[in-house]
């Protein structure tokens, strides 16, 4: 040994180094997947995170629990027996009179004592089917042995995609249908920043008490309106095993989508986070159809806009501007009057102001064709002349 | 698009001309209008011509707009939106790592996929464009198929991260810039695909490439390998999930409780029988591929050795022989086929299987009623000629054919 002065604890300095390397801080940033997770957890729906091993699912859970200020219990599902979730039988003095109670494991007792919290079942898809079946009861009925988990306890599970895990089974359809499925991916840029010591922080959605009744009514109207239009999507079991082990539409998952939408409306969630959560509940196809249906519902009412054309905002995205402007022109066409026709030009002028005259050009051509010969040529048409001439739609010099 | 001249600094973007071109593109190809208008324009002197990023921002060089006539500019608009509609950056991420790094070749292959459709649609494109003919390749393929035949080259052709997935130096990002999220993008793709179908039903003609793309978005074909692997995994898990209690080994919890003997759980390892149709109508390559897939999955989930039985079944001569690997299966003469013989033999043998997988071309009678085991039918070589009759509903059916274009790519 070349060390002359022996330190009292040879590992003390090493431990300090480890602690230093482990310390990190957070910064606010947009992360749709974190937001979708927070939304589903806020709505108290069981969440299933799909992701390759080692991409920070557990780290995300720790952050979320810290953000919500609740205790976190992690249970590795694949190393447990079915009886760990169904309860362990304990013999009393006189089984004939007192029966044999099914004792819950310690994590369940801790959560029940706390009254709230987050339980995280890791490696769910690697658990054998019998364990999955026992877990079904925990997820569905919140019962672990003879103990009932309090209502505020949130359930999150994680699974590896069957293609990446040698022992990964497809989830059984009844279990899969009870979760909001979120795909957990890592963003290389986020990881690089995290290694420098800064991770994105979880913004916990806060439900505004004043918005509760309005948000629920709005969500009910949206989902029931959509299902009236598309009854075929009320229940649709996918044909292949992989699809059945993921998100698919069923009355149960529509209920989940409704709750997610209501929470989204009451918390001002971003469109992207809400969209990923809804798609995670009812699956890709149905989810995307619902979202585009909702966006169409969101477009301003053309008649109301024509009544007061100065006071409305053009939708942000081009395809929605196109849908809206087309609707305005057909509203003018449906009930043609000079006042409405001129109001139509005021609306189209907003598109020119917004720097997208081409979106409105088609509508302008149609609106111009509706002109009564007595009506004056509106000044708004000038904004479109260049576009139409350059594009070849109008001969030069006309 | 193909690069021509790097833009000079400080040029002003002729917005009217650029938007007139977009208007023209949207009027000529109305089914692409929604997607075209969803792009947000970002003037940039860094980009040689035009490029897109994965958030549906379109970077435009002012001098390129000045130098290009409107009809060609309209073609470039459609070219750029095609990269995004066809999810080129998402598909590029699924390429092997070596190909991903070589983003120039990926970009060229993607341009080949797009431009042959645009040229078939008689859209004018600027000089210096890339098309499959440039490399002596046939038109009408997807970029994954072109990629291996594209020679390495030095070009500053760069359509941006919306195409090949690698951010270009002129791309910008920030909270203030408009963006289309992934979910919105898939909604746009779906809406566009529906518009294409509606346009086709109405009056217009649509290029074959777009029609194929729309069909694939609306009714995606799933790769049979994943279907078959999923079906086999699930059937084995189901058989393995038949957990029962046994007193042969006491539970590990018994020690904790005096006077009580708790049973332990036993999980049987399932037995699997593979019945192979050896009639002459079977395609040998497809059969070998399906066989390799099935045995691969079984090995992965731990079912192997004497737990797997392979039966070669030929109904005409009523022979069922046990073989141990696909190489020993010899395909014989034609005539009728009866897989029921093979299934019956598998179920009456000493080691009764929990799962029976039948590899057949489908021209066979099936058992009248559900068997007491899981039955998976892998229909080999479907697609050539008339379709064989469907197996009964309780048979899990996977159709094995050529992986169709976009399915393999998605």
Coordinates of C-alpha atoms in Angstrom, one line a residue, chain B residues 22-391:
Chain B
X22 CA -49.0 25.8 -54.3
X23 CA -52.5 27.0 -55.4
X24 CA -51.9 25.5 -58.8
X25 CA -50.7 22.2 -57.3
X26 CA -53.8 22.1 -55.0
X27 CA -56.1 22.9 -57.9
X28 CA -54.7 20.3 -60.2
X29 CA -54.4 17.5 -57.6
X30 CA -57.3 18.4 -55.3
X31 CA -56.8 15.3 -53.1
X32 CA -53.5 16.7 -52.0
X33 CA -54.9 20.1 -51.1
X34 CA -55.3 19.6 -47.3
X35 CA -51.7 18.2 -47.0
X36 CA -50.2 21.0 -49.2
X37 CA -51.9 23.7 -47.1
X38 CA -50.7 22.1 -43.9
X39 CA -47.1 22.9 -44.8
X40 CA -45.8 26.1 -43.2
X41 CA -43.4 28.1 -45.3
X42 CA -40.0 29.1 -43.8
X43 CA -37.8 31.2 -46.1
X44 CA -34.2 30.2 -45.9
X45 CA -31.0 31.1 -47.7
X46 CA -29.3 28.0 -46.5
X47 CA -31.4 25.5 -48.3
X48 CA -30.3 24.9 -52.0
X49 CA -33.9 24.5 -53.4
X50 CA -36.7 23.3 -51.2
X51 CA -36.8 21.0 -48.2
X52 CA -39.1 19.8 -45.4
X53 CA -38.5 18.9 -41.8
X54 CA -40.5 16.3 -39.8
X55 CA -42.8 19.0 -38.4
X56 CA -44.2 19.8 -41.8
X57 CA -42.2 23.0 -42.2
X58 CA -41.2 23.7 -45.7
X59 CA -37.9 25.6 -46.2
X60 CA -37.7 27.5 -49.4
X61 CA -34.7 29.2 -51.1
X62 CA -35.8 32.6 -52.5
X63 CA -33.4 32.4 -55.5
X64 CA -34.8 28.9 -56.4
X65 CA -38.3 30.4 -56.5
X66 CA -37.1 33.2 -58.7
X67 CA -35.4 30.8 -61.1
X68 CA -38.1 28.2 -61.4
X69 CA -41.3 28.7 -63.5
X70 CA -44.6 28.2 -61.6
X71 CA -45.6 24.9 -63.2
X72 CA -42.3 23.3 -62.1
X73 CA -42.6 24.9 -58.7
X74 CA -46.0 23.3 -58.3
X75 CA -44.4 19.9 -59.0
X76 CA -41.8 20.6 -56.4
X77 CA -44.5 21.4 -53.8
X78 CA -46.1 18.0 -54.5
X79 CA -42.7 16.4 -54.4
X80 CA -42.0 17.8 -50.9
X81 CA -45.4 17.0 -49.5
X82 CA -45.0 13.5 -50.8
X83 CA -42.0 12.9 -48.6
X84 CA -44.2 13.7 -45.6
X85 CA -47.3 12.0 -46.7
X86 CA -45.5 8.8 -47.4
X87 CA -43.8 9.0 -43.9
X88 CA -40.3 8.8 -45.4
X89 CA -38.6 9.9 -42.2
X90 CA -40.5 7.4 -40.2
X91 CA -39.7 4.6 -42.6
X92 CA -36.0 5.8 -42.8
X93 CA -35.7 5.3 -39.1
X94 CA -36.6 1.6 -39.6
X95 CA -33.7 1.1 -42.0
X96 CA -30.5 -0.6 -40.8
X97 CA -28.1 1.8 -39.0
X98 CA -25.5 1.8 -41.8
X99 CA -28.2 2.8 -44.4
X100 CA -29.5 5.5 -42.1
X101 CA -26.2 7.2 -41.8
X102 CA -25.9 7.3 -45.5
X103 CA -28.7 9.7 -45.8
X104 CA -27.7 11.0 -49.3
X105 CA -28.4 7.6 -50.9
X106 CA -31.6 7.3 -48.8
X107 CA -32.7 10.7 -50.1
X108 CA -32.1 9.6 -53.7
X109 CA -34.0 6.4 -53.3
X110 CA -36.9 8.3 -51.8
X111 CA -36.8 10.8 -54.7
X112 CA -37.0 7.9 -57.1
X113 CA -40.1 6.5 -55.3
X114 CA -41.8 9.9 -55.6
X115 CA -40.7 11.2 -59.0
X116 CA -41.7 8.2 -61.1
X117 CA -45.3 8.8 -59.9
X118 CA -45.1 12.5 -60.5
X119 CA -43.7 12.0 -64.0
X120 CA -46.3 9.4 -64.7
X121 CA -48.8 12.0 -63.6
X122 CA -47.3 14.3 -66.2
X123 CA -46.2 16.9 -63.7
X124 CA -43.2 19.0 -64.8
X125 CA -40.2 18.8 -62.6
X126 CA -37.1 21.0 -62.7
X127 CA -33.8 19.9 -64.4
X128 CA -31.5 17.7 -62.4
X129 CA -34.3 15.6 -60.9
X130 CA -33.6 12.0 -59.9
X131 CA -35.7 9.2 -61.3
X132 CA -35.3 5.5 -61.3
X133 CA -34.3 5.5 -65.0
X134 CA -31.2 7.6 -64.0
X135 CA -29.8 4.4 -62.4
X136 CA -31.3 2.0 -64.9
X137 CA -34.0 0.9 -62.5
X138 CA -37.7 0.1 -63.2
X139 CA -40.3 2.6 -62.1
X140 CA -43.0 1.9 -59.5
X141 CA -41.1 0.6 -56.6
X142 CA -40.8 1.8 -53.0
X143 CA -37.6 3.4 -51.8
X144 CA -36.6 0.5 -49.6
X145 CA -36.4 -1.5 -52.8
X146 CA -34.4 1.1 -54.7
X147 CA -31.9 1.7 -51.9
X148 CA -29.6 -1.3 -52.4
X149 CA -29.2 -0.5 -56.1
X150 CA -28.3 3.2 -55.6
X151 CA -24.5 3.6 -55.9
X152 CA -22.8 5.8 -53.3
X153 CA -22.3 9.3 -54.6
X154 CA -21.4 12.8 -53.7
X155 CA -24.3 15.1 -54.1
X156 CA -25.7 18.0 -52.1
X157 CA -29.2 16.8 -52.8
X158 CA -31.0 17.2 -49.5
X159 CA -34.8 17.2 -48.9
X160 CA -34.4 17.6 -45.2
X161 CA -35.3 15.6 -42.1
X162 CA -38.8 15.2 -43.3
X163 CA -37.4 12.9 -46.0
X164 CA -34.4 11.0 -44.7
X165 CA -34.7 11.8 -41.0
X166 CA -31.3 13.5 -40.5
X167 CA -31.7 17.2 -39.6
X168 CA -30.2 19.4 -42.2
X169 CA -28.1 22.4 -41.1
X170 CA -30.7 25.0 -42.3
X171 CA -33.5 23.5 -40.3
X172 CA -34.8 25.6 -37.4
X173 CA -36.8 24.6 -34.3
X174 CA -38.3 26.5 -31.5
X175 CA -41.5 27.1 -29.6
X176 CA -42.7 29.9 -31.9
X177 CA -42.6 27.9 -35.1
X178 CA -45.8 26.2 -36.4
X179 CA -45.6 22.4 -36.4
X180 CA -47.8 19.4 -37.2
X181 CA -47.5 16.7 -34.6
X182 CA -47.2 13.0 -35.3
X183 CA -50.8 12.2 -34.5
X184 CA -52.0 15.1 -36.6
X185 CA -49.8 13.9 -39.4
X186 CA -51.4 10.5 -39.3
X187 CA -54.8 12.1 -39.4
X188 CA -53.7 14.1 -42.4
X189 CA -52.4 10.9 -44.1
X190 CA -55.7 9.1 -43.5
X191 CA -57.7 12.1 -44.7
X192 CA -55.6 12.4 -47.9
X193 CA -55.9 8.6 -48.5
X194 CA -59.7 8.9 -48.2
X195 CA -59.7 11.9 -50.6
X196 CA -57.7 9.9 -53.1
X197 CA -60.2 7.1 -53.0
X198 CA -63.1 9.6 -53.3
X199 CA -61.5 11.3 -56.2
X200 CA -61.0 8.0 -58.0
X201 CA -64.6 7.0 -57.4
X202 CA -65.8 10.3 -58.6
X203 CA -64.3 11.0 -62.0
X204 CA -60.6 11.7 -61.8
X205 CA -57.7 9.4 -62.4
X206 CA -55.0 8.9 -59.8
X207 CA -51.4 7.7 -60.5
X208 CA -50.9 4.0 -59.6
X209 CA -48.4 4.9 -56.9
X210 CA -50.8 7.1 -55.0
X211 CA -53.6 4.6 -55.4
X212 CA -51.4 1.9 -53.9
X213 CA -50.4 4.2 -51.1
X214 CA -54.0 5.2 -50.2
X215 CA -55.1 1.5 -50.2
X216 CA -52.2 0.7 -47.8
X217 CA -53.1 3.5 -45.4
X218 CA -56.8 2.6 -45.3
X219 CA -56.4 -1.1 -45.3
X220 CA -52.9 -1.9 -44.1
X221 CA -51.6 -5.3 -44.9
X222 CA -49.8 -6.8 -41.9
X223 CA -46.5 -8.7 -42.5
X224 CA -47.4 -12.4 -42.2
X225 CA -44.2 -13.1 -40.2
X226 CA -45.5 -10.9 -37.4
X227 CA -49.0 -12.4 -37.7
X228 CA -47.7 -16.0 -37.6
X229 CA -45.2 -15.3 -34.8
X230 CA -48.0 -13.6 -32.8
X231 CA -50.5 -16.5 -33.4
X232 CA -47.9 -19.1 -32.4
X233 CA -46.8 -17.2 -29.3
X234 CA -50.3 -16.7 -28.2
X235 CA -51.3 -20.3 -28.7
X236 CA -48.2 -21.5 -26.8
X237 CA -48.9 -19.0 -24.0
X238 CA -52.4 -20.2 -23.8
X239 CA -51.3 -23.8 -23.5
X240 CA -48.6 -22.8 -21.1
X241 CA -51.2 -20.8 -19.1
X242 CA -53.1 -24.0 -18.2
X243 CA -51.6 -23.7 -14.8
X244 CA -52.7 -26.4 -12.3
X245 CA -52.0 -27.1 -8.7
X246 CA -49.7 -30.1 -7.8
X247 CA -48.9 -31.7 -4.5
X248 CA -45.9 -33.4 -5.9
X249 CA -43.8 -30.4 -4.9
X250 CA -45.0 -28.4 -1.9
X251 CA -45.3 -24.7 -2.2
X252 CA -42.3 -22.6 -1.1
X253 CA -44.7 -20.8 1.2
X254 CA -45.4 -24.0 3.2
X255 CA -42.6 -23.4 5.5
X256 CA -44.2 -20.2 6.7
X257 CA -47.3 -22.0 7.9
X258 CA -47.1 -24.8 10.4
X259 CA -49.5 -27.7 9.8
X260 CA -50.6 -26.7 6.3
X261 CA -49.5 -28.3 3.1
X262 CA -49.9 -25.8 0.3
X263 CA -49.8 -27.1 -3.3
X264 CA -47.4 -25.5 -5.7
X265 CA -48.3 -24.4 -9.1
X266 CA -47.1 -26.3 -12.2
X267 CA -47.0 -24.8 -15.6
X268 CA -46.9 -27.4 -18.3
X269 CA -44.6 -26.9 -21.2
X270 CA -46.8 -27.3 -24.2
X271 CA -46.4 -29.8 -27.0
X272 CA -46.7 -28.6 -30.5
X273 CA -47.4 -30.6 -33.7
X274 CA -46.7 -29.1 -37.1
X275 CA -48.6 -30.7 -39.9
X276 CA -47.0 -30.0 -43.3
X277 CA -49.0 -30.4 -46.5
X278 CA -46.8 -32.2 -49.0
X279 CA -49.1 -32.1 -52.0
X280 CA -47.5 -30.8 -55.2
X281 CA -49.4 -27.5 -55.3
X282 CA -47.3 -26.1 -52.4
X283 CA -44.7 -23.5 -53.1
X284 CA -41.4 -24.8 -51.8
X285 CA -39.8 -21.4 -50.9
X286 CA -42.9 -20.2 -49.0
X287 CA -43.1 -23.4 -47.2
X288 CA -39.5 -23.2 -46.1
X289 CA -40.0 -19.6 -45.0
X290 CA -43.1 -20.4 -43.0
X291 CA -41.4 -23.5 -41.4
X292 CA -38.4 -21.5 -40.4
X293 CA -40.6 -18.8 -38.9
X294 CA -42.6 -21.3 -36.8
X295 CA -39.6 -23.2 -35.5
X296 CA -37.8 -19.9 -34.7
X297 CA -40.7 -18.7 -32.6
X298 CA -41.0 -22.1 -30.8
X299 CA -37.3 -22.1 -30.0
X300 CA -37.6 -18.5 -28.7
X301 CA -40.4 -19.4 -26.3
X302 CA -38.6 -22.4 -25.1
X303 CA -40.6 -25.2 -26.8
X304 CA -38.1 -27.4 -28.6
X305 CA -36.6 -30.9 -28.8
X306 CA -39.1 -33.7 -28.4
X307 CA -41.9 -31.2 -27.6
X308 CA -42.2 -30.4 -31.3
X309 CA -43.5 -33.0 -33.8
X310 CA -43.4 -32.4 -37.5
X311 CA -45.8 -34.6 -39.6
X312 CA -45.6 -34.7 -43.3
X313 CA -49.1 -35.4 -44.6
X314 CA -50.2 -36.6 -48.0
X315 CA -53.8 -37.7 -48.0
X316 CA -53.9 -39.5 -51.3
X317 CA -51.7 -42.3 -50.1
X318 CA -52.7 -41.7 -46.5
X319 CA -49.2 -41.6 -45.2
X320 CA -48.2 -39.5 -42.3
X321 CA -44.5 -39.6 -41.5
X322 CA -42.6 -37.9 -38.7
X323 CA -39.8 -35.8 -39.7
X324 CA -37.5 -33.6 -37.7
X325 CA -36.8 -30.7 -39.9
X326 CA -38.0 -28.8 -43.0
X327 CA -35.3 -30.3 -45.2
X328 CA -36.8 -33.8 -44.8
X329 CA -40.2 -32.7 -46.1
X330 CA -40.4 -33.8 -49.7
X331 CA -43.2 -32.4 -51.8
X332 CA -44.9 -35.1 -53.8
X333 CA -47.5 -35.4 -56.5
X334 CA -50.7 -33.5 -56.9
X335 CA -54.3 -34.6 -56.4
X336 CA -56.5 -34.1 -53.4
X337 CA -55.3 -33.2 -50.0
X338 CA -56.7 -34.0 -46.6
X339 CA -55.1 -32.3 -43.7
X340 CA -57.7 -34.0 -41.4
X341 CA -55.6 -37.1 -41.5
X342 CA -52.5 -35.4 -40.3
X343 CA -54.4 -33.5 -37.5
X344 CA -56.1 -36.7 -36.4
X345 CA -52.8 -38.6 -36.3
X346 CA -51.2 -35.8 -34.3
X347 CA -54.0 -35.8 -31.7
X348 CA -54.1 -39.6 -31.3
X349 CA -50.4 -40.0 -30.8
X350 CA -49.0 -40.8 -27.4
X351 CA -47.8 -37.3 -26.7
X352 CA -50.9 -35.3 -27.3
X353 CA -50.1 -31.8 -28.6
X354 CA -51.7 -28.7 -27.1
X355 CA -51.2 -26.7 -30.3
X356 CA -51.4 -27.9 -33.9
X357 CA -50.0 -25.7 -36.7
X358 CA -51.0 -26.7 -40.2
X359 CA -48.9 -25.5 -43.1
X360 CA -51.0 -25.9 -46.2
X361 CA -52.1 -24.2 -49.4
X362 CA -55.6 -24.3 -48.2
X363 CA -57.1 -26.7 -50.7
X364 CA -58.1 -29.2 -48.0
X365 CA -61.2 -30.1 -46.0
X366 CA -61.0 -29.0 -42.3
X367 CA -62.4 -30.8 -39.3
X368 CA -66.1 -30.4 -38.8
X369 CA -66.0 -29.1 -35.2
X370 CA -63.4 -27.5 -33.0
X371 CA -60.7 -29.8 -31.8
X372 CA -59.6 -29.9 -28.2
X373 CA -56.5 -28.0 -29.0
X374 CA -55.5 -24.7 -30.6
X375 CA -55.4 -25.0 -34.3
X376 CA -53.4 -22.5 -36.4
X377 CA -53.6 -22.6 -40.2
X378 CA -50.8 -21.0 -42.1
X379 CA -52.0 -20.7 -45.7
X380 CA -48.9 -20.8 -47.9
X381 CA -48.6 -19.2 -51.3
X382 CA -51.9 -17.5 -51.3
X383 CA -52.5 -15.0 -54.0
X384 CA -51.8 -17.1 -57.2
X385 CA -55.0 -18.1 -58.9
X386 CA -58.3 -18.6 -57.2
X387 CA -58.5 -18.2 -53.5
X388 CA -58.8 -21.4 -51.5
X389 CA -61.9 -21.9 -49.3
X390 CA -61.6 -20.3 -45.9
X391 CA -60.9 -22.5 -42.9

